[in-house]
Short mmCIF file of C-alpha atoms and ligand atoms in Angstrom, two decimals:
data_model
loop_
_atom_site.label_atom_id
_atom_site.label_comp_id
_atom_site.label_asym_id
_atom_site.label_seq_id
_atom_site.Cartn_x
_atom_site.Cartn_y
_atom_site.Cartn_z
CA MET A 1 291.32 11.90 -10.66
CA LYS A 2 288.80 9.04 -10.85
CA THR A 3 285.68 8.98 -8.71
CA TYR A 4 285.54 6.01 -6.36
CA ILE A 5 282.29 4.37 -5.30
CA VAL A 6 283.09 1.64 -2.79
CA GLY A 7 280.41 -0.66 -1.39
CA ASN A 8 281.25 -2.09 2.02
CA TRP A 9 279.03 -5.14 2.49
CA LYS A 10 280.26 -5.71 6.06
CA LEU A 11 279.00 -8.97 7.57
CA ASN A 12 276.16 -9.53 5.11
CA PHE A 13 275.28 -12.02 2.34
CA THR A 14 276.12 -15.70 2.12
CA VAL A 15 278.54 -16.67 -0.67
CA GLY A 16 275.54 -17.60 -2.84
CA GLU A 17 273.75 -14.32 -2.16
CA ALA A 18 276.92 -12.35 -2.83
CA SER A 19 277.36 -14.11 -6.17
CA ILE A 20 273.76 -13.40 -7.24
CA TYR A 21 274.10 -9.75 -6.22
CA LEU A 22 277.36 -9.38 -8.12
CA HIS A 23 275.79 -10.97 -11.20
CA LYS A 24 272.93 -8.44 -11.10
CA LEU A 25 275.25 -5.52 -10.43
CA LEU A 26 277.48 -6.44 -13.37
CA LYS A 27 274.41 -6.54 -15.60
CA ALA A 28 273.08 -3.23 -14.26
CA ILE A 29 276.09 -1.00 -14.84
CA PRO A 30 278.04 -0.19 -17.97
CA ASN A 31 281.81 0.14 -18.04
CA TYR A 32 282.40 3.59 -16.53
CA ARG A 33 285.87 4.76 -17.35
CA ASP A 34 286.14 7.62 -14.84
CA THR A 35 284.23 5.95 -12.02
CA GLU A 36 285.96 3.15 -10.14
CA VAL A 37 283.28 0.89 -8.70
CA VAL A 38 284.54 -1.37 -5.92
CA VAL A 39 282.69 -3.85 -3.71
CA ALA A 40 283.97 -5.34 -0.46
CA PRO A 41 282.25 -8.69 0.22
CA SER A 42 283.02 -10.79 3.26
CA LEU A 43 286.29 -12.67 3.14
CA ILE A 44 284.79 -16.08 2.37
CA ALA A 45 283.14 -14.79 -0.82
CA LEU A 46 286.22 -13.07 -2.23
CA GLN A 47 287.85 -16.01 -3.95
CA PRO A 48 284.77 -17.24 -5.90
CA LEU A 49 283.74 -13.67 -6.69
CA SER A 50 287.20 -12.93 -8.06
CA LEU A 51 286.53 -15.55 -10.75
CA GLN A 52 283.14 -14.04 -11.52
CA VAL A 53 283.87 -10.31 -11.54
CA ASP A 54 284.53 -8.36 -14.73
CA ARG A 55 287.46 -6.22 -13.66
CA HIS A 56 286.83 -3.73 -16.44
CA LYS A 57 283.57 -2.84 -14.72
CA MET A 58 284.33 -3.29 -11.07
CA LYS A 59 287.03 -4.25 -8.61
CA LEU A 60 286.96 -6.25 -5.39
CA ALA A 61 288.14 -5.10 -1.97
CA ALA A 62 288.84 -7.04 1.20
CA GLN A 63 287.31 -5.65 4.39
CA ASN A 64 290.46 -6.49 6.33
CA GLY A 65 293.70 -8.41 6.11
CA PHE A 66 296.54 -9.37 8.45
CA TYR A 67 299.84 -7.49 8.63
CA ARG A 68 302.17 -10.50 8.51
CA ASP A 69 302.36 -12.53 5.32
CA TYR A 70 302.40 -15.99 6.94
CA GLY A 71 303.08 -17.72 10.25
CA ALA A 72 301.47 -18.71 13.52
CA PHE A 73 298.48 -16.36 13.48
CA THR A 74 295.44 -18.56 13.94
CA GLY A 75 292.35 -17.34 12.19
CA GLU A 76 294.00 -14.57 10.20
CA VAL A 77 294.18 -14.12 6.42
CA SER A 78 297.15 -12.21 5.04
CA PHE A 79 297.39 -9.64 2.31
CA SER A 80 299.81 -11.97 0.58
CA GLN A 81 296.99 -14.56 0.42
CA LEU A 82 294.65 -11.88 -0.91
CA ARG A 83 297.13 -10.76 -3.54
CA GLY A 84 295.69 -11.22 -7.02
CA ILE A 85 292.19 -11.78 -5.60
CA VAL A 86 291.47 -8.17 -4.61
CA ASP A 87 292.70 -4.81 -5.87
CA TYR A 88 291.74 -2.87 -2.73
CA ALA A 89 291.43 -3.41 1.01
CA ILE A 90 289.56 -1.42 3.63
CA VAL A 91 291.92 -0.88 6.55
CA GLY A 92 291.15 0.60 9.96
CA HIS A 93 287.38 0.75 9.61
CA SER A 94 285.84 2.18 12.79
CA GLU A 95 284.05 -1.10 13.47
CA ARG A 96 287.46 -2.78 13.61
CA ARG A 97 288.95 0.03 15.69
CA TYR A 98 286.19 -0.03 18.29
CA ILE A 99 284.80 -3.58 18.26
CA LEU A 100 288.00 -5.48 17.42
CA ARG A 101 290.31 -3.02 19.23
CA GLU A 102 292.63 -2.27 16.33
CA ASP A 103 294.92 0.64 17.08
CA ASP A 104 296.90 2.99 14.82
CA LYS A 105 300.03 0.87 15.21
CA MET A 106 298.34 -2.27 13.94
CA ILE A 107 296.51 -0.34 11.23
CA ALA A 108 299.81 1.18 10.03
CA LYS A 109 301.29 -2.32 9.67
CA LYS A 110 298.23 -3.42 7.69
CA VAL A 111 298.54 -0.42 5.35
CA ALA A 112 302.19 -1.38 4.75
CA ALA A 113 301.33 -5.06 4.25
CA ALA A 114 298.62 -4.22 1.71
CA ILE A 115 300.98 -2.04 -0.32
CA ARG A 116 303.74 -4.65 -0.09
CA ASN A 117 301.29 -7.08 -1.71
CA LYS A 118 300.12 -4.71 -4.46
CA ILE A 119 296.74 -4.07 -2.83
CA LYS A 120 295.56 -0.47 -2.50
CA PRO A 121 294.59 0.28 1.10
CA ILE A 122 291.53 2.41 1.84
CA LEU A 123 292.53 3.84 5.21
CA CYS A 124 289.46 4.80 7.25
CA ILE A 125 289.69 7.62 9.75
CA GLY A 126 287.06 9.51 11.70
CA GLU A 127 286.10 10.90 15.07
CA THR A 128 283.50 9.51 17.44
CA GLU A 129 280.53 11.48 18.68
CA GLY A 130 282.26 12.10 22.03
CA GLU A 131 285.48 13.30 20.42
CA ARG A 132 283.49 15.66 18.23
CA ALA A 133 281.58 16.99 21.24
CA PHE A 134 284.87 17.69 23.04
CA GLY A 135 286.29 19.54 20.03
CA GLU A 136 288.89 16.85 19.38
CA THR A 137 288.07 16.16 15.72
CA LYS A 138 291.21 17.80 14.32
CA ASP A 139 293.55 15.97 16.67
CA VAL A 140 291.88 12.62 16.03
CA ILE A 141 292.03 13.07 12.26
CA ARG A 142 295.68 14.10 12.35
CA ASP A 143 296.65 11.24 14.68
CA GLN A 144 294.77 8.55 12.76
CA LEU A 145 296.01 9.83 9.40
CA LEU A 146 299.69 10.14 10.29
CA GLY A 147 299.49 7.06 12.54
CA GLY A 148 298.02 4.94 9.73
CA LEU A 149 300.69 6.10 7.26
CA SER A 150 303.61 5.73 9.67
CA GLU A 151 304.89 2.35 8.45
CA ILE A 152 305.27 3.26 4.78
CA GLY A 153 307.85 5.39 3.01
CA ASP A 154 306.90 8.90 1.92
CA ASP A 155 307.05 7.74 -1.71
CA MET A 156 304.27 5.21 -1.00
CA VAL A 157 301.74 7.63 0.47
CA ASP A 158 300.09 8.32 -2.89
CA LYS A 159 299.30 4.58 -3.14
CA VAL A 160 296.79 5.01 -0.30
CA ILE A 161 293.15 6.10 -0.42
CA ILE A 162 291.80 7.91 2.63
CA ALA A 163 288.18 7.49 3.68
CA TYR A 164 286.81 10.06 6.10
CA GLU A 165 284.05 8.35 8.05
CA PRO A 166 282.79 10.22 11.10
CA VAL A 167 281.80 7.39 13.44
CA TRP A 168 278.65 9.23 14.53
CA ALA A 169 277.42 9.34 10.91
CA ILE A 170 277.76 5.61 10.24
CA SER A 171 274.43 3.79 10.28
CA SER A 172 275.12 0.86 12.55
CA GLY A 173 271.52 -0.01 13.36
CA LYS A 174 271.20 2.91 15.74
CA GLU A 175 269.95 6.24 14.50
CA ALA A 176 272.91 7.96 12.83
CA LYS A 177 273.22 11.69 12.29
CA LEU A 178 273.84 12.92 8.78
CA ALA A 179 277.09 14.80 8.27
CA ALA A 180 276.63 18.26 6.77
CA PRO A 181 278.60 18.94 3.56
CA ASP A 182 280.23 21.99 5.20
CA GLU A 183 281.52 19.93 8.07
CA ILE A 184 282.90 17.29 5.71
CA SER A 185 284.55 19.98 3.64
CA GLU A 186 286.40 21.29 6.72
CA VAL A 187 287.77 17.86 7.60
CA VAL A 188 288.74 17.05 4.02
CA LYS A 189 290.64 20.35 3.89
CA LEU A 190 292.40 19.40 7.09
CA ILE A 191 293.33 15.97 5.69
CA ARG A 192 294.90 17.59 2.60
CA LYS A 193 296.68 20.17 4.77
CA VAL A 194 298.21 17.49 7.00
CA LEU A 195 299.25 15.52 3.90
CA THR A 196 300.71 18.66 2.28
CA ASP A 197 302.62 19.70 5.41
CA THR A 198 304.00 16.19 5.91
CA TYR A 199 304.55 14.81 2.42
CA GLY A 200 304.34 17.81 0.08
CA LYS A 201 301.72 19.30 -2.20
CA LYS A 202 302.14 16.86 -5.08
CA VAL A 203 301.51 13.81 -2.90
CA ALA A 204 298.57 15.48 -1.14
CA GLU A 205 296.91 16.29 -4.46
CA ASN A 206 297.23 12.69 -5.65
CA VAL A 207 295.70 10.98 -2.62
CA PRO A 208 291.98 10.32 -3.17
CA VAL A 209 289.78 11.24 -0.20
CA LEU A 210 286.41 9.50 0.10
CA PHE A 211 283.51 10.24 2.40
CA GLY A 212 281.45 7.60 4.18
CA GLY A 213 278.58 7.58 6.67
CA SER A 214 274.92 6.93 5.82
CA VAL A 215 275.42 7.68 2.14
CA ASN A 216 272.24 7.01 0.15
CA PRO A 217 270.83 7.94 -3.26
CA SER A 218 269.34 11.19 -1.96
CA ASN A 219 272.49 12.61 -0.35
CA ALA A 220 275.16 11.12 -2.66
CA GLY A 221 275.04 14.06 -5.07
CA ALA A 222 275.58 16.60 -2.29
CA TYR A 223 278.47 14.62 -0.79
CA LEU A 224 280.14 14.08 -4.16
CA THR A 225 280.19 17.82 -4.81
CA VAL A 226 281.93 18.68 -1.54
CA PRO A 227 285.23 20.24 -2.63
CA GLY A 228 288.08 17.77 -2.27
CA VAL A 229 285.89 14.67 -2.03
CA ASN A 230 286.85 12.07 -4.65
CA GLY A 231 284.27 9.40 -3.92
CA LEU A 232 282.11 7.57 -1.41
CA LEU A 233 282.34 4.59 0.90
CA VAL A 234 278.83 3.18 1.11
CA GLY A 235 277.66 0.67 3.72
CA GLY A 236 273.93 -0.07 4.09
CA ALA A 237 272.88 1.37 0.72
CA SER A 238 275.40 -0.82 -1.12
CA LEU A 239 273.38 -3.90 -0.10
CA ILE A 240 270.36 -2.73 -2.09
CA LEU A 241 271.04 -3.05 -5.79
CA SER A 242 268.79 -0.18 -6.93
CA GLU A 243 270.29 2.20 -4.34
CA PHE A 244 273.88 1.29 -5.13
CA THR A 245 273.40 1.63 -8.90
CA ASP A 246 271.61 4.93 -8.29
CA ILE A 247 274.65 6.20 -6.34
CA ILE A 248 276.99 5.04 -9.13
CA GLU A 249 274.87 6.83 -11.72
CA THR A 250 274.80 9.95 -9.56
CA ALA A 251 278.59 9.89 -9.42
CA LYS A 252 278.74 9.64 -13.18
CA ARG A 253 276.29 12.55 -13.54
CA VAL A 254 277.57 15.04 -11.00
CA ARG A 255 281.25 14.52 -11.70
CA ALA A 256 281.03 14.31 -15.53
P1 LIG B 301 276.85 3.19 6.26
O1 LIG B 301 278.29 2.55 6.49
O2 LIG B 301 276.82 3.72 4.83
O3 LIG B 301 275.88 2.07 6.46
O4 LIG B 301 276.70 4.29 7.25
C1 LIG B 301 279.45 3.14 5.98
C2 LIG B 301 280.66 2.39 6.46
O5 LIG B 301 280.69 1.98 7.64
O6 LIG B 301 281.62 2.17 5.70
#
C-alpha cells in the first residue's frame, strides 16, 4: 500500500500565497511513486491550483464538500462541483464536528457524495480529551467509523481512507498533547478489527489508516512506523515548506 502524506492547510493562505507555496513545493519534491502527497488548500484556491498542480507529483484535496449535488443550499459547494478539481476530500474533521456541528449522519452523506463523484474521502475520526478520560475511546471510534461509512455499500468501503486524529492531540493554538505511538497502535488495531468484523478481512486490509495530530518532522518517523499506520494527516507543519518536505522525505526513508 502507498504511504499518504496529506497537508491540511485549514483556513490559511490567500489564493496568491497558496499558489506560491504550491510552486515551491512542486520544485522541492521529486516524483515519489510509493508516497502519495496530497495538499488540502481552502476552497477558493482549489480551482486555480488544480490548473497549476502536477498530478504526477501531488494531488489536491478539498477540506469539505456538501452532500447534495445541487439545489437550494446557500453557501455550500458540492462534491459534484469539485469533481475533476480534487482527487481527495477531508470529511468529518473534528473542527467541523465540534465548531460547525457536523454529526455522523451528515458526515456519512458526505462520504457517499464524495464517492459518487469519484473523490476519495478521508474520513476523520477521533475522541476528545473528555471522552478519553472517561474511557470512551473505543466506543467513539467504533461509532464514528461505522456511522461515517453507513451511507455507502459494503463494496465501496475500500474507496475510503480513515484518518485517526485524537482531538486532544491536534494543535489548535492551545497546547496539544502528543499521542504516544503505543496508544495510536491500539486505536489503529481497533479500527482494523471493526472493519474486519463488519466488512471482512480483505476490505479491512485495503483501507489506508492515517494518523494526525501535531505531526512534525521530529515525530513523523515514529508515527509512520506504528504498525498499521499508512500515512499522516499534517496540519500546522504542512504550512511550513521545509517541515512538510522533511516529513515527505521521512516517509520515503522509513517506509522504503
Ligand atoms: P495539526 O492538525 O497537525 O496542526 O495538529 C492536524 C489536523 O487537524 O488535521
